[in-house]
Coordinates of C-alpha atoms and ligand atoms in Angstrom, one line a residue:
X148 CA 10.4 -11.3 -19.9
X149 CA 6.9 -12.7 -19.3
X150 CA 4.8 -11.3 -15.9
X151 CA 5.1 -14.9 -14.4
X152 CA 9.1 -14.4 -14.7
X153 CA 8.9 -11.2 -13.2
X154 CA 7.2 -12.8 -10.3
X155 CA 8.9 -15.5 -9.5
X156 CA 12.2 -13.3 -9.7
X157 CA 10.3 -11.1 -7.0
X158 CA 9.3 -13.5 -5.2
X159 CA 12.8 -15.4 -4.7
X160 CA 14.4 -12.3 -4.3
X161 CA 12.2 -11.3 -1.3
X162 CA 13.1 -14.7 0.0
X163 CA 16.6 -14.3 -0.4
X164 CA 16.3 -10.3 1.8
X165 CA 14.2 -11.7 4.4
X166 CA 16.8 -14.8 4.8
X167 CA 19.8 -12.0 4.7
X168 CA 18.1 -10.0 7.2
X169 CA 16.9 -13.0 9.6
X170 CA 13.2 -12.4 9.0
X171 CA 10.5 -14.9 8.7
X172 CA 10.2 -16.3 5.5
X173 CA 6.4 -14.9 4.2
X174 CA 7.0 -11.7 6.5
X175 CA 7.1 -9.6 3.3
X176 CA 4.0 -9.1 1.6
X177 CA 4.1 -8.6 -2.5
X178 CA 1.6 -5.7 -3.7
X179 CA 1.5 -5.6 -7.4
X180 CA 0.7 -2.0 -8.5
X181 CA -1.2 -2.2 -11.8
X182 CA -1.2 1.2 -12.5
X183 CA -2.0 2.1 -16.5
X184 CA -1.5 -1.8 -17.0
X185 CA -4.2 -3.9 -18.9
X186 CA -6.3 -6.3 -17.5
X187 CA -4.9 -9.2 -19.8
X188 CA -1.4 -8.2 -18.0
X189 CA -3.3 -8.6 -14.6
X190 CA -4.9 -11.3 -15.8
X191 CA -1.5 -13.2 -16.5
X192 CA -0.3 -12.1 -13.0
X193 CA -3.3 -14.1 -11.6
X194 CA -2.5 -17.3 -13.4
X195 CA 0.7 -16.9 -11.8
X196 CA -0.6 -16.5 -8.3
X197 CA -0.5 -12.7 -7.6
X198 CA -3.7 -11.9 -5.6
X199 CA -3.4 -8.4 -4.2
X200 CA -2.8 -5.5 -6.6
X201 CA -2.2 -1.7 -6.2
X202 CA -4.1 1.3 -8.1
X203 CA -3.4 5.0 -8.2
X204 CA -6.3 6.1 -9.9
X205 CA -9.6 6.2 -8.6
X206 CA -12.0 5.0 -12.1
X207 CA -9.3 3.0 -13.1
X208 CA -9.5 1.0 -10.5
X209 CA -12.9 0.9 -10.1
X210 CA -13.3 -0.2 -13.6
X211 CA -10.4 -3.1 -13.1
X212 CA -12.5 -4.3 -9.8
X213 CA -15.5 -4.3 -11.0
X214 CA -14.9 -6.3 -14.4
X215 CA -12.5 -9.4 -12.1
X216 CA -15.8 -8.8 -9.4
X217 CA -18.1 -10.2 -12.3
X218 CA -15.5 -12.8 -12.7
X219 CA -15.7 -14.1 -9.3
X220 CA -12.3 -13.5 -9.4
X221 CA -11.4 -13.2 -5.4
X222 CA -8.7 -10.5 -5.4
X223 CA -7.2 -7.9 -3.1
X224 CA -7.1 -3.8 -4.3
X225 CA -5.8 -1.0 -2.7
X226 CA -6.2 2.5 -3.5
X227 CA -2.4 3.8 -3.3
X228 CA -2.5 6.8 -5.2
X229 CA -3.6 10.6 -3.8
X230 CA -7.2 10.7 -3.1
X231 CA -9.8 13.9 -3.8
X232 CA -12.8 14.1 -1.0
X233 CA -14.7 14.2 -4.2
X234 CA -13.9 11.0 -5.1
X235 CA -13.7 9.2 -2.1
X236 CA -17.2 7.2 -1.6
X237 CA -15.8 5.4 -4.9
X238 CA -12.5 4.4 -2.9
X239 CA -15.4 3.3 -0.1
X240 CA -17.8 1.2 -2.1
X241 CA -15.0 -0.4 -4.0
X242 CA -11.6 -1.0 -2.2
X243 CA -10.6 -3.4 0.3
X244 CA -7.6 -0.7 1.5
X245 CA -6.5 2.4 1.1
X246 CA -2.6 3.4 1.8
X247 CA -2.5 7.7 1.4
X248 CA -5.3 8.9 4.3
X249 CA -3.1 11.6 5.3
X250 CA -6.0 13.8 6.7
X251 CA -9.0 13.6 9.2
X252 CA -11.7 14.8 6.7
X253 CA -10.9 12.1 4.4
X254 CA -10.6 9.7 7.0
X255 CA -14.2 10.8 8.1
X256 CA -15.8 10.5 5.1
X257 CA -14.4 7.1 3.7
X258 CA -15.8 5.7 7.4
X259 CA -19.0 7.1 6.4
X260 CA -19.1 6.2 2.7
X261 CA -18.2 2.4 3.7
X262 CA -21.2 0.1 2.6
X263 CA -21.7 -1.7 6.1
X264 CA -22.0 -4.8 4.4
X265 CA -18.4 -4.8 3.5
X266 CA -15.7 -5.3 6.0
X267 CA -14.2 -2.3 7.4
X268 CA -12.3 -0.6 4.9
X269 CA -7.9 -1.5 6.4
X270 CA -6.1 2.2 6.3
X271 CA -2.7 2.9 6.3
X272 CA -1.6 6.4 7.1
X273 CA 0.9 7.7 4.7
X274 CA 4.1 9.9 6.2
X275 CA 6.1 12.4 4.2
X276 CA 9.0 10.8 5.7
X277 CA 11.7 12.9 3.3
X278 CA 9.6 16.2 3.8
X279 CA 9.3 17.1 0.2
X280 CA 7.0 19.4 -0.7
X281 CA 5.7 17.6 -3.7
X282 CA 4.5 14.5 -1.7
X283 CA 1.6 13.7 0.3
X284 CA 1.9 12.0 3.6
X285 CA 1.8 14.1 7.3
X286 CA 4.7 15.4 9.4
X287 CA 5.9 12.3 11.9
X288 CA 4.7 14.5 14.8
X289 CA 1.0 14.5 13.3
X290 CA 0.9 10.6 13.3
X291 CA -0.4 9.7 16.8
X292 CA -2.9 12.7 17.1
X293 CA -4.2 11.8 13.3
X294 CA -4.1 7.9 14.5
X295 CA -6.1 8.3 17.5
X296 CA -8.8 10.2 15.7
X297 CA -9.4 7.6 12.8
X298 CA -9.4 4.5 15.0
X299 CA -12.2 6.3 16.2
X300 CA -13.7 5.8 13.2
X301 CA -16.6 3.1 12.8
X302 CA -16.0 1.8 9.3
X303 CA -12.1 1.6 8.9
X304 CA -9.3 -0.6 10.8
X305 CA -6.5 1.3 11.0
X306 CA -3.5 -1.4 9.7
X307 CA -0.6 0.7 9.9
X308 CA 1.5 3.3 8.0
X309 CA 2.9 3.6 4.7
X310 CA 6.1 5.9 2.9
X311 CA 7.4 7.1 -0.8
X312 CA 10.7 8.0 0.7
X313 CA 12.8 10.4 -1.6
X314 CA 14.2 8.3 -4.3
X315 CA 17.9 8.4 -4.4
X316 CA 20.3 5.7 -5.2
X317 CA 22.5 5.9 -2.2
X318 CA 22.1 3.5 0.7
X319 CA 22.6 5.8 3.5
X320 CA 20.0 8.1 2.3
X321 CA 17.5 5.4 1.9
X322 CA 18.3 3.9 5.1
X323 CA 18.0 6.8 6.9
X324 CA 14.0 7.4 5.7
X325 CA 13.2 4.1 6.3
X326 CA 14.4 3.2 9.7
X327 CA 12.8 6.5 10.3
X328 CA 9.6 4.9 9.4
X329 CA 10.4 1.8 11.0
X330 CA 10.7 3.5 14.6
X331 CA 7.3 5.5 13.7
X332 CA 6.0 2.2 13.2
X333 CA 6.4 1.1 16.9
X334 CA 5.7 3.7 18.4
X335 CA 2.4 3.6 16.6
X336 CA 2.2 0.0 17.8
X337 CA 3.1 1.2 21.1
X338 CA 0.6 3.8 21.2
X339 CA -2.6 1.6 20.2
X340 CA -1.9 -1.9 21.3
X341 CA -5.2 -2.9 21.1
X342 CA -5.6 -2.2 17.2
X343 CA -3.6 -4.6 14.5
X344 CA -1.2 -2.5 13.6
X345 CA 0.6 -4.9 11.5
X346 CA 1.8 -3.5 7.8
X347 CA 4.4 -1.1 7.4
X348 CA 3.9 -0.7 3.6
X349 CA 7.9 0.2 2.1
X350 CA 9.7 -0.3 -1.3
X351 CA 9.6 -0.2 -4.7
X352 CA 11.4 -1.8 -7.6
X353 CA 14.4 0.8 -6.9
X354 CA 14.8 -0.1 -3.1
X355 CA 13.1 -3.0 -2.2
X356 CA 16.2 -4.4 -0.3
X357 CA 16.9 -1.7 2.1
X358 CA 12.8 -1.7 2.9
X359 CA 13.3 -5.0 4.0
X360 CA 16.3 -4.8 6.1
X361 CA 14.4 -1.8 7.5
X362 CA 11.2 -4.1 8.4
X363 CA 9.0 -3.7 5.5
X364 CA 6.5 -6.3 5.4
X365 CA 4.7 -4.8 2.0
X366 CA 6.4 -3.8 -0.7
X367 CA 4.4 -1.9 -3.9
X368 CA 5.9 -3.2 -6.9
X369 CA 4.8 -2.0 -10.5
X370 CA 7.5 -1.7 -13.0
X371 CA 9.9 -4.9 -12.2
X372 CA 7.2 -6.5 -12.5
X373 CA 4.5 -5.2 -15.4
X374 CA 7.6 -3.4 -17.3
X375 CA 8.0 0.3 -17.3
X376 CA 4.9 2.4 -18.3
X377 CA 4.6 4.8 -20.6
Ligands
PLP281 C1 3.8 3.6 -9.0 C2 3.9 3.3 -7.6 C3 4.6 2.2 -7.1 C4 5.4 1.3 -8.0 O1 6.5 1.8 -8.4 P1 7.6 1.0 -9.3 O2 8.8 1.9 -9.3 O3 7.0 0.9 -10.7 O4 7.8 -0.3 -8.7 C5 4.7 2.0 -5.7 N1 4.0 2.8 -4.9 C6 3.3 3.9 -5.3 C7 2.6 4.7 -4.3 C8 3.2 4.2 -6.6 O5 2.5 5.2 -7.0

């Protein structure tokens, strides 16, 4: 199936959750993440009206934005995979967001990196909302501490928080994480009502649905979309 099929399947299916689930139509952002996928296939998923697109690796991103930059192709990036300290001014100079700041330092040195001509770079905090030990993200009781400090933080605009819940099949464990990170969410908005703390970045290909219901309003989508990768 082409990209542009891919999408529009997406797309309608988004539709159809947010209509299920009595949310605003347009409520659910689509990130593509182009991970390890060429730019002719990002290139096709511009013709077809994708604008904001999702890399886990630092020079491969840079190299993806940098050749649509001398394009004057006007695109969105964000930086969604686990970041180094060494490697962070590149996330800085180059990114409009990053989703994994899981740590002060980071956090400081990103704000500090950010060319001032740019906008501020948007942050999302990511949570280890299963607690497994392979994954990034902080404890839920380190959010609002760790969220205080980085709105702090001159060059970055804290957005909101983001989750790679354990993947599992079953709807009651995927529930469970996610409506988890849907009450962290207001409480976050709670806590800082003067920052836009408006994207709660949830689901993949495999669980998109239950993301929704659970008040997504970004999901990260790679393979139902560019295929599987190899
Ligand atoms: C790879 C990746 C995705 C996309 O996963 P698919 O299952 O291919 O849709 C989403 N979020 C993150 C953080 C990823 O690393």
């Amino acid at each position: 199936m082409s990209i542009q099929h891919n999408l529009s399947e997406i797309h309608q299916q988004i539709a159809d959750c947010c209509q299920q689930t009595n949310r605003t139509l347009g409520s659910v952002k689509l990130l593509a993440v182009s991970k390890t996928k060429s730019l002719a296939a990002i290139e096709e998923a511009i013709q077809a009206g994708q604008q904001a697109f999702g890399e886990n690796y630092v020079q491969e991103g840079v190299e993806k934005i940098q050749y649509f930059q001398a394009k004057n192709v006007n695109l969105e990036w964000h930086f969604i995979g686990p970041l180094q300290s060494n490697k962070s001014r590149l996330v800085a100079e180059h990114f409009d967001w990053i989703e994994t700041v899981d740590r002060l330092k980071i956090a400081a040195r990103l704000s500090q990196q950010r060319p001032t001509a740019l906008a501020p770079l948007n942050v999302l905090i990511q949570i280890n909302i299963s607690a497994e030990t392979s994954k990034s993200g902080i404890a839920a009781n380190e959010l609002l501490p760790l969220a205080e400090k980085i709105v702090a933080l001159p060059n970055l605009r804290l957005r909101g928080l983001m989750a790679i819940p354990q993947d599992s099949d079953d709807p009651a464990v995927q529930q469970q994480a996610f409506s988890r990170m849907q009450q962290l969410f207001r409480q976050l908005q709670l806590a800082l009502p003067e920052q836009q703390i408006d994207t709660l970045s949830l689901g993949m290909s495999g669980d998109m649905a239950m993301a929704i219901k659970c008040g997504s309003t970004q999901v990260r989508i790679g393979t139902a979309i560019f295929g599987a990768r190899n």
